[in-house]
């Protein structure tokens, strides 16, 4: 920005070409306009804001579960920050008129522990049953790890259960919910945390038919 007081031009005000002129404290000021102004309401900007809100709202629906699911991030990153970073790039379908979440790609937890290997997910007369390999012979895996199952219904109910991983080759974790059907479920995930809560695995999406 430049300032001038010219006896020929006197006080200056208004704009011309790529400059804006005004007078302040008896001096003329000349400012350059932005060469590449950004449109905050462009299609790309509107889509980005819609996606950000979509994922942010989804974070809230899981209560405090993501806080348990993201214990290993940098000290300056909250679980919310990590959840957003993990899901904004890959968990949204942008092909339609409005962005839509892809629950099979949503990441509810992440860390250095190996992912759980799910062998079967079934709906029983008493609720949800998921069988998984304990894999205790894999490095970093411990029989006292905590297995966490999280399910969300179509009407927004949050269902979860926890148990110790165990050392049997195959183990099962269940959520009691008599009468529930596969069509009632919006999504279901399984992940593990170390006994001291400082490490976690990446979540696994569990489908039901």
PDB file of C-alpha atoms in Angstrom:
ATOM      1  CA  UNK A   1       0.000   0.000   0.000  1.00  0.00           C
ATOM      2  CA  UNK A   2       1.289   3.498  -0.838  1.00  0.00           C
ATOM      3  CA  UNK A   3       0.351   6.916   0.530  1.00  0.00           C
ATOM      4  CA  UNK A   4       0.423  10.241  -1.264  1.00  0.00           C
ATOM      5  CA  UNK A   5      -0.802  13.819  -0.946  1.00  0.00           C
ATOM      6  CA  UNK A   6      -0.692  15.470  -4.331  1.00  0.00           C
ATOM      7  CA  UNK A   7      -1.712  19.160  -4.616  1.00  0.00           C
ATOM      8  CA  UNK A   8      -2.953  18.470  -8.129  1.00  0.00           C
ATOM      9  CA  UNK A   9      -5.184  15.531  -7.267  1.00  0.00           C
ATOM     10  CA  UNK A  10      -6.244  16.621  -3.775  1.00  0.00           C
ATOM     11  CA  UNK A  11      -8.164  14.038  -1.768  1.00  0.00           C
ATOM     12  CA  UNK A  12      -8.659  10.745  -3.541  1.00  0.00           C
ATOM     13  CA  UNK A  13     -11.549   8.322  -3.135  1.00  0.00           C
ATOM     14  CA  UNK A  14     -12.898   5.394  -5.156  1.00  0.00           C
ATOM     15  CA  UNK A  15     -11.383   2.704  -7.339  1.00  0.00           C
ATOM     16  CA  UNK A  16      -9.839   2.497 -10.772  1.00  0.00           C
ATOM     17  CA  UNK A  17      -8.233  -0.334 -12.716  1.00  0.00           C
ATOM     18  CA  UNK A  18      -6.568  -2.560 -10.113  1.00  0.00           C
ATOM     19  CA  UNK A  19      -6.354   0.110  -7.394  1.00  0.00           C
ATOM     20  CA  UNK A  20      -8.580   1.386  -4.583  1.00  0.00           C
ATOM     21  CA  UNK A  21      -8.024   4.924  -3.360  1.00  0.00           C
ATOM     22  CA  UNK A  22      -9.116   6.604  -0.120  1.00  0.00           C
ATOM     23  CA  UNK A  23      -8.105   9.398   2.211  1.00  0.00           C
ATOM     24  CA  UNK A  24      -7.105   8.929   5.842  1.00  0.00           C
ATOM     25  CA  UNK A  25      -5.591  11.520   8.203  1.00  0.00           C
ATOM     26  CA  UNK A  26      -5.250  13.957   5.333  1.00  0.00           C
ATOM     27  CA  UNK A  27      -3.252  11.594   3.180  1.00  0.00           C
ATOM     28  CA  UNK A  28      -4.256   9.717   0.049  1.00  0.00           C
ATOM     29  CA  UNK A  29      -3.925   5.940   0.263  1.00  0.00           C
ATOM     30  CA  UNK A  30      -3.659   3.652  -2.754  1.00  0.00           C
ATOM     31  CA  UNK A  31      -4.224  -0.085  -2.270  1.00  0.00           C
ATOM     32  CA  UNK A  32      -3.904  -2.849  -4.796  1.00  0.00           C
ATOM     33  CA  UNK A  33      -6.881  -5.163  -5.301  1.00  0.00           C
ATOM     34  CA  UNK A  34      -6.397  -8.917  -4.874  1.00  0.00           C
ATOM     35  CA  UNK A  35      -5.136 -10.417  -8.110  1.00  0.00           C
ATOM     36  CA  UNK A  36      -6.911 -13.762  -7.571  1.00  0.00           C
ATOM     37  CA  UNK A  37      -9.897 -13.247  -5.277  1.00  0.00           C
ATOM     38  CA  UNK A  38     -11.338 -16.448  -3.812  1.00  0.00           C
ATOM     39  CA  UNK A  39     -15.041 -17.170  -3.944  1.00  0.00           C
ATOM     40  CA  UNK A  40     -15.970 -18.507  -0.506  1.00  0.00           C
ATOM     41  CA  UNK A  41     -19.227 -19.819  -1.935  1.00  0.00           C
ATOM     42  CA  UNK A  42     -17.806 -21.706  -4.892  1.00  0.00           C
ATOM     43  CA  UNK A  43     -19.081 -25.209  -5.586  1.00  0.00           C
ATOM     44  CA  UNK A  44     -15.853 -26.698  -4.220  1.00  0.00           C
ATOM     45  CA  UNK A  45     -16.025 -24.615  -1.036  1.00  0.00           C
ATOM     46  CA  UNK A  46     -19.672 -25.488  -0.430  1.00  0.00           C
ATOM     47  CA  UNK A  47     -18.949 -29.198  -0.948  1.00  0.00           C
ATOM     48  CA  UNK A  48     -15.986 -29.067   1.432  1.00  0.00           C
ATOM     49  CA  UNK A  49     -18.084 -27.416   4.146  1.00  0.00           C
ATOM     50  CA  UNK A  50     -20.886 -29.941   3.651  1.00  0.00           C
ATOM     51  CA  UNK A  51     -18.433 -32.850   3.957  1.00  0.00           C
ATOM     52  CA  UNK A  52     -16.811 -31.337   7.038  1.00  0.00           C
ATOM     53  CA  UNK A  53     -20.185 -30.919   8.732  1.00  0.00           C
ATOM     54  CA  UNK A  54     -21.256 -34.434   7.758  1.00  0.00           C
ATOM     55  CA  UNK A  55     -18.202 -36.068   9.330  1.00  0.00           C
ATOM     56  CA  UNK A  56     -18.249 -33.727  12.333  1.00  0.00           C
ATOM     57  CA  UNK A  57     -21.880 -34.570  13.062  1.00  0.00           C
ATOM     58  CA  UNK A  58     -21.074 -38.281  12.735  1.00  0.00           C
ATOM     59  CA  UNK A  59     -18.318 -37.939  15.336  1.00  0.00           C
ATOM     60  CA  UNK A  60     -20.893 -36.694  17.845  1.00  0.00           C
ATOM     61  CA  UNK A  61     -23.182 -39.687  17.295  1.00  0.00           C
ATOM     62  CA  UNK A  62     -20.517 -42.065  18.667  1.00  0.00           C
ATOM     63  CA  UNK A  63     -20.327 -40.399  22.078  1.00  0.00           C
ATOM     64  CA  UNK A  64     -16.912 -40.888  23.687  1.00  0.00           C
ATOM     65  CA  UNK A  65     -15.983 -43.976  21.651  1.00  0.00           C
ATOM     66  CA  UNK A  66     -13.594 -42.141  19.255  1.00  0.00           C
ATOM     67  CA  UNK A  67     -11.708 -40.782  22.275  1.00  0.00           C
ATOM     68  CA  UNK A  68     -10.949 -44.385  23.218  1.00  0.00           C
ATOM     69  CA  UNK A  69     -10.279 -45.269  19.595  1.00  0.00           C
ATOM     70  CA  UNK A  70      -7.594 -42.657  18.915  1.00  0.00           C
ATOM     71  CA  UNK A  71      -5.216 -42.755  21.915  1.00  0.00           C
ATOM     72  CA  UNK A  72      -1.938 -42.644  19.979  1.00  0.00           C
ATOM     73  CA  UNK A  73      -2.091 -39.337  18.111  1.00  0.00           C
ATOM     74  CA  UNK A  74       0.249 -36.368  18.663  1.00  0.00           C
ATOM     75  CA  UNK A  75      -0.329 -34.421  21.871  1.00  0.00           C
ATOM     76  CA  UNK A  76      -1.547 -31.413  19.883  1.00  0.00           C
ATOM     77  CA  UNK A  77      -4.241 -33.435  18.084  1.00  0.00           C
ATOM     78  CA  UNK A  78      -7.528 -34.305  19.745  1.00  0.00           C
ATOM     79  CA  UNK A  79      -9.521 -37.447  18.980  1.00  0.00           C
ATOM     80  CA  UNK A  80     -11.870 -35.197  17.000  1.00  0.00           C
ATOM     81  CA  UNK A  81      -8.991 -33.930  14.846  1.00  0.00           C
ATOM     82  CA  UNK A  82      -7.804 -37.482  14.185  1.00  0.00           C
ATOM     83  CA  UNK A  83     -11.319 -38.723  13.408  1.00  0.00           C
ATOM     84  CA  UNK A  84     -11.816 -35.905  10.892  1.00  0.00           C
ATOM     85  CA  UNK A  85      -8.417 -36.468   9.260  1.00  0.00           C
ATOM     86  CA  UNK A  86      -9.042 -40.216   8.977  1.00  0.00           C
ATOM     87  CA  UNK A  87     -12.508 -39.920   7.429  1.00  0.00           C
ATOM     88  CA  UNK A  88     -12.740 -36.761   5.321  1.00  0.00           C
ATOM     89  CA  UNK A  89     -10.604 -38.155   2.447  1.00  0.00           C
ATOM     90  CA  UNK A  90     -12.150 -41.616   2.059  1.00  0.00           C
ATOM     91  CA  UNK A  91     -15.438 -42.082   3.920  1.00  0.00           C
ATOM     92  CA  UNK A  92     -17.652 -39.804   1.820  1.00  0.00           C
ATOM     93  CA  UNK A  93     -19.461 -40.469  -1.451  1.00  0.00           C
ATOM     94  CA  UNK A  94     -19.471 -37.183  -3.376  1.00  0.00           C
ATOM     95  CA  UNK A  95     -21.035 -38.503  -6.578  1.00  0.00           C
ATOM     96  CA  UNK A  96     -24.608 -37.390  -5.825  1.00  0.00           C
ATOM     97  CA  UNK A  97     -26.304 -34.064  -5.248  1.00  0.00           C
ATOM     98  CA  UNK A  98     -25.351 -34.232  -1.551  1.00  0.00           C
ATOM     99  CA  UNK A  99     -22.356 -35.943   0.118  1.00  0.00           C
ATOM    100  CA  UNK A 100     -23.176 -39.246   1.843  1.00  0.00           C
ATOM    101  CA  UNK A 101     -21.187 -41.220   4.421  1.00  0.00           C
ATOM    102  CA  UNK A 102     -19.796 -44.620   3.405  1.00  0.00           C
ATOM    103  CA  UNK A 103     -20.035 -46.528   6.686  1.00  0.00           C
ATOM    104  CA  UNK A 104     -17.957 -49.434   5.406  1.00  0.00           C
ATOM    105  CA  UNK A 105     -15.036 -47.005   5.007  1.00  0.00           C
ATOM    106  CA  UNK A 106     -15.552 -45.039   8.217  1.00  0.00           C
ATOM    107  CA  UNK A 107     -12.624 -45.280  10.668  1.00  0.00           C
ATOM    108  CA  UNK A 108     -13.703 -45.336  14.308  1.00  0.00           C
ATOM    109  CA  UNK A 109     -10.269 -46.073  15.772  1.00  0.00           C
ATOM    110  CA  UNK A 110      -6.666 -46.214  14.644  1.00  0.00           C
ATOM    111  CA  UNK A 111      -3.271 -47.067  16.052  1.00  0.00           C
ATOM    112  CA  UNK A 112      -0.311 -49.425  16.065  1.00  0.00           C
ATOM    113  CA  UNK A 113      -2.027 -52.592  17.292  1.00  0.00           C
ATOM    114  CA  UNK A 114      -2.847 -55.171  14.576  1.00  0.00           C
ATOM    115  CA  UNK A 115      -6.415 -55.121  13.279  1.00  0.00           C
ATOM    116  CA  UNK A 116      -8.871 -57.665  14.611  1.00  0.00           C
ATOM    117  CA  UNK A 117      -9.648 -60.524  12.219  1.00  0.00           C
ATOM    118  CA  UNK A 118     -13.433 -61.010  12.255  1.00  0.00           C
ATOM    119  CA  UNK A 119     -14.529 -64.524  11.325  1.00  0.00           C
ATOM    120  CA  UNK A 120     -18.296 -64.093  11.581  1.00  0.00           C
ATOM    121  CA  UNK A 121     -20.955 -61.554  12.475  1.00  0.00           C
ATOM    122  CA  UNK A 122     -24.463 -62.793  13.128  1.00  0.00           C
ATOM    123  CA  UNK A 123     -27.797 -61.590  14.458  1.00  0.00           C
ATOM    124  CA  UNK A 124     -29.146 -64.014  17.060  1.00  0.00           C
ATOM    125  CA  UNK A 125     -32.338 -64.207  19.092  1.00  0.00           C
ATOM    126  CA  UNK A 126     -30.602 -62.356  21.915  1.00  0.00           C
ATOM    127  CA  UNK A 127     -28.728 -59.709  19.930  1.00  0.00           C
ATOM    128  CA  UNK A 128     -25.463 -59.253  18.009  1.00  0.00           C
ATOM    129  CA  UNK A 129     -22.698 -61.862  18.049  1.00  0.00           C
ATOM    130  CA  UNK A 130     -19.242 -61.402  16.515  1.00  0.00           C
ATOM    131  CA  UNK A 131     -16.521 -64.043  16.411  1.00  0.00           C
ATOM    132  CA  UNK A 132     -12.878 -63.053  15.939  1.00  0.00           C
ATOM    133  CA  UNK A 133      -9.408 -64.566  15.919  1.00  0.00           C
ATOM    134  CA  UNK A 134      -7.457 -63.711  19.056  1.00  0.00           C
ATOM    135  CA  UNK A 135      -4.103 -63.878  17.205  1.00  0.00           C
ATOM    136  CA  UNK A 136      -2.152 -63.758  20.467  1.00  0.00           C
ATOM    137  CA  UNK A 137       0.965 -65.091  18.736  1.00  0.00           C
ATOM    138  CA  UNK A 138       1.294 -61.889  16.690  1.00  0.00           C
ATOM    139  CA  UNK A 139       3.830 -59.408  18.141  1.00  0.00           C
ATOM    140  CA  UNK A 140       2.241 -56.538  20.122  1.00  0.00           C
ATOM    141  CA  UNK A 141      -0.916 -58.619  20.645  1.00  0.00           C
ATOM    142  CA  UNK A 142      -1.733 -59.563  24.232  1.00  0.00           C
ATOM    143  CA  UNK A 143      -4.415 -61.773  25.749  1.00  0.00           C
ATOM    144  CA  UNK A 144      -5.348 -58.936  28.120  1.00  0.00           C
ATOM    145  CA  UNK A 145      -6.111 -56.477  25.297  1.00  0.00           C
ATOM    146  CA  UNK A 146      -9.636 -55.081  25.392  1.00  0.00           C
ATOM    147  CA  UNK A 147     -11.921 -55.912  22.460  1.00  0.00           C
ATOM    148  CA  UNK A 148     -14.548 -53.237  21.750  1.00  0.00           C
ATOM    149  CA  UNK A 149     -17.652 -53.703  19.594  1.00  0.00           C
ATOM    150  CA  UNK A 150     -19.679 -50.626  18.642  1.00  0.00           C
ATOM    151  CA  UNK A 151     -22.953 -50.682  16.719  1.00  0.00           C
ATOM    152  CA  UNK A 152     -25.347 -47.901  15.792  1.00  0.00           C
ATOM    153  CA  UNK A 153     -28.970 -48.427  14.855  1.00  0.00           C
ATOM    154  CA  UNK A 154     -30.893 -46.650  12.118  1.00  0.00           C
ATOM    155  CA  UNK A 155     -32.658 -44.529  14.750  1.00  0.00           C
ATOM    156  CA  UNK A 156     -29.384 -43.462  16.387  1.00  0.00           C
ATOM    157  CA  UNK A 157     -29.079 -45.868  19.321  1.00  0.00           C
ATOM    158  CA  UNK A 158     -25.446 -46.470  20.279  1.00  0.00           C
ATOM    159  CA  UNK A 159     -24.715 -50.054  21.360  1.00  0.00           C
ATOM    160  CA  UNK A 160     -21.339 -51.208  22.638  1.00  0.00           C
ATOM    161  CA  UNK A 161     -19.687 -53.930  24.631  1.00  0.00           C
ATOM    162  CA  UNK A 162     -16.142 -54.696  25.808  1.00  0.00           C
ATOM    163  CA  UNK A 163     -14.292 -57.838  26.858  1.00  0.00           C
ATOM    164  CA  UNK A 164     -10.771 -59.149  27.294  1.00  0.00           C
ATOM    165  CA  UNK A 165      -9.316 -60.565  24.066  1.00  0.00           C
ATOM    166  CA  UNK A 166      -8.442 -63.939  25.633  1.00  0.00           C
ATOM    167  CA  UNK A 167      -6.080 -66.599  24.320  1.00  0.00           C
ATOM    168  CA  UNK A 168      -8.431 -69.160  22.748  1.00  0.00           C
ATOM    169  CA  UNK A 169      -7.945 -69.366  18.978  1.00  0.00           C
ATOM    170  CA  UNK A 170     -11.454 -67.994  18.314  1.00  0.00           C
ATOM    171  CA  UNK A 171     -13.447 -65.879  20.737  1.00  0.00           C
ATOM    172  CA  UNK A 172     -16.858 -64.200  20.604  1.00  0.00           C
ATOM    173  CA  UNK A 173     -18.182 -60.850  21.807  1.00  0.00           C
ATOM    174  CA  UNK A 174     -21.910 -60.157  22.074  1.00  0.00           C
ATOM    175  CA  UNK A 175     -24.286 -57.208  22.456  1.00  0.00           C
ATOM    176  CA  UNK A 176     -27.565 -58.027  24.191  1.00  0.00           C
ATOM    177  CA  UNK A 177     -30.474 -56.634  22.174  1.00  0.00           C
ATOM    178  CA  UNK A 178     -33.289 -59.136  21.835  1.00  0.00           C
ATOM    179  CA  UNK A 179     -35.317 -58.797  18.655  1.00  0.00           C
ATOM    180  CA  UNK A 180     -32.844 -56.658  16.712  1.00  0.00           C
ATOM    181  CA  UNK A 181     -32.633 -57.298  12.947  1.00  0.00           C
ATOM    182  CA  UNK A 182     -29.886 -56.684  10.429  1.00  0.00           C
ATOM    183  CA  UNK A 183     -32.042 -53.990   8.804  1.00  0.00           C
ATOM    184  CA  UNK A 184     -32.107 -52.137  12.143  1.00  0.00           C
ATOM    185  CA  UNK A 185     -28.336 -51.638  12.083  1.00  0.00           C
ATOM    186  CA  UNK A 186     -26.706 -48.661  10.437  1.00  0.00           C
ATOM    187  CA  UNK A 187     -23.129 -49.782  11.136  1.00  0.00           C
ATOM    188  CA  UNK A 188     -21.003 -51.988  13.378  1.00  0.00           C
ATOM    189  CA  UNK A 189     -17.253 -51.941  14.147  1.00  0.00           C
ATOM    190  CA  UNK A 190     -14.739 -53.949  16.125  1.00  0.00           C
ATOM    191  CA  UNK A 191     -11.381 -52.757  17.427  1.00  0.00           C
ATOM    192  CA  UNK A 192      -8.957 -53.485  20.266  1.00  0.00           C
ATOM    193  CA  UNK A 193      -7.166 -51.392  22.865  1.00  0.00           C
ATOM    194  CA  UNK A 194      -4.193 -52.283  25.018  1.00  0.00           C
ATOM    195  CA  UNK A 195      -4.988 -52.968  28.671  1.00  0.00           C
ATOM    196  CA  UNK A 196      -3.547 -49.601  29.699  1.00  0.00           C
ATOM    197  CA  UNK A 197      -5.520 -47.759  26.995  1.00  0.00           C
ATOM    198  CA  UNK A 198      -2.465 -46.211  25.333  1.00  0.00           C
ATOM    199  CA  UNK A 199      -2.655 -48.137  22.036  1.00  0.00           C
ATOM    200  CA  UNK A 200      -5.434 -49.176  19.681  1.00  0.00           C
ATOM    201  CA  UNK A 201      -6.004 -50.944  16.385  1.00  0.00           C
ATOM    202  CA  UNK A 202      -7.689 -49.644  13.268  1.00  0.00           C
ATOM    203  CA  UNK A 203     -11.399 -50.438  13.412  1.00  0.00           C
ATOM    204  CA  UNK A 204     -12.921 -53.200  11.302  1.00  0.00           C
ATOM    205  CA  UNK A 205     -16.360 -52.748   9.740  1.00  0.00           C
ATOM    206  CA  UNK A 206     -18.602 -55.737  10.437  1.00  0.00           C
ATOM    207  CA  UNK A 207     -21.374 -56.372   7.836  1.00  0.00           C
ATOM    208  CA  UNK A 208     -24.638 -58.179   8.539  1.00  0.00           C
ATOM    209  CA  UNK A 209     -27.169 -59.599   6.095  1.00  0.00           C
TER     210      UNK A 209
END
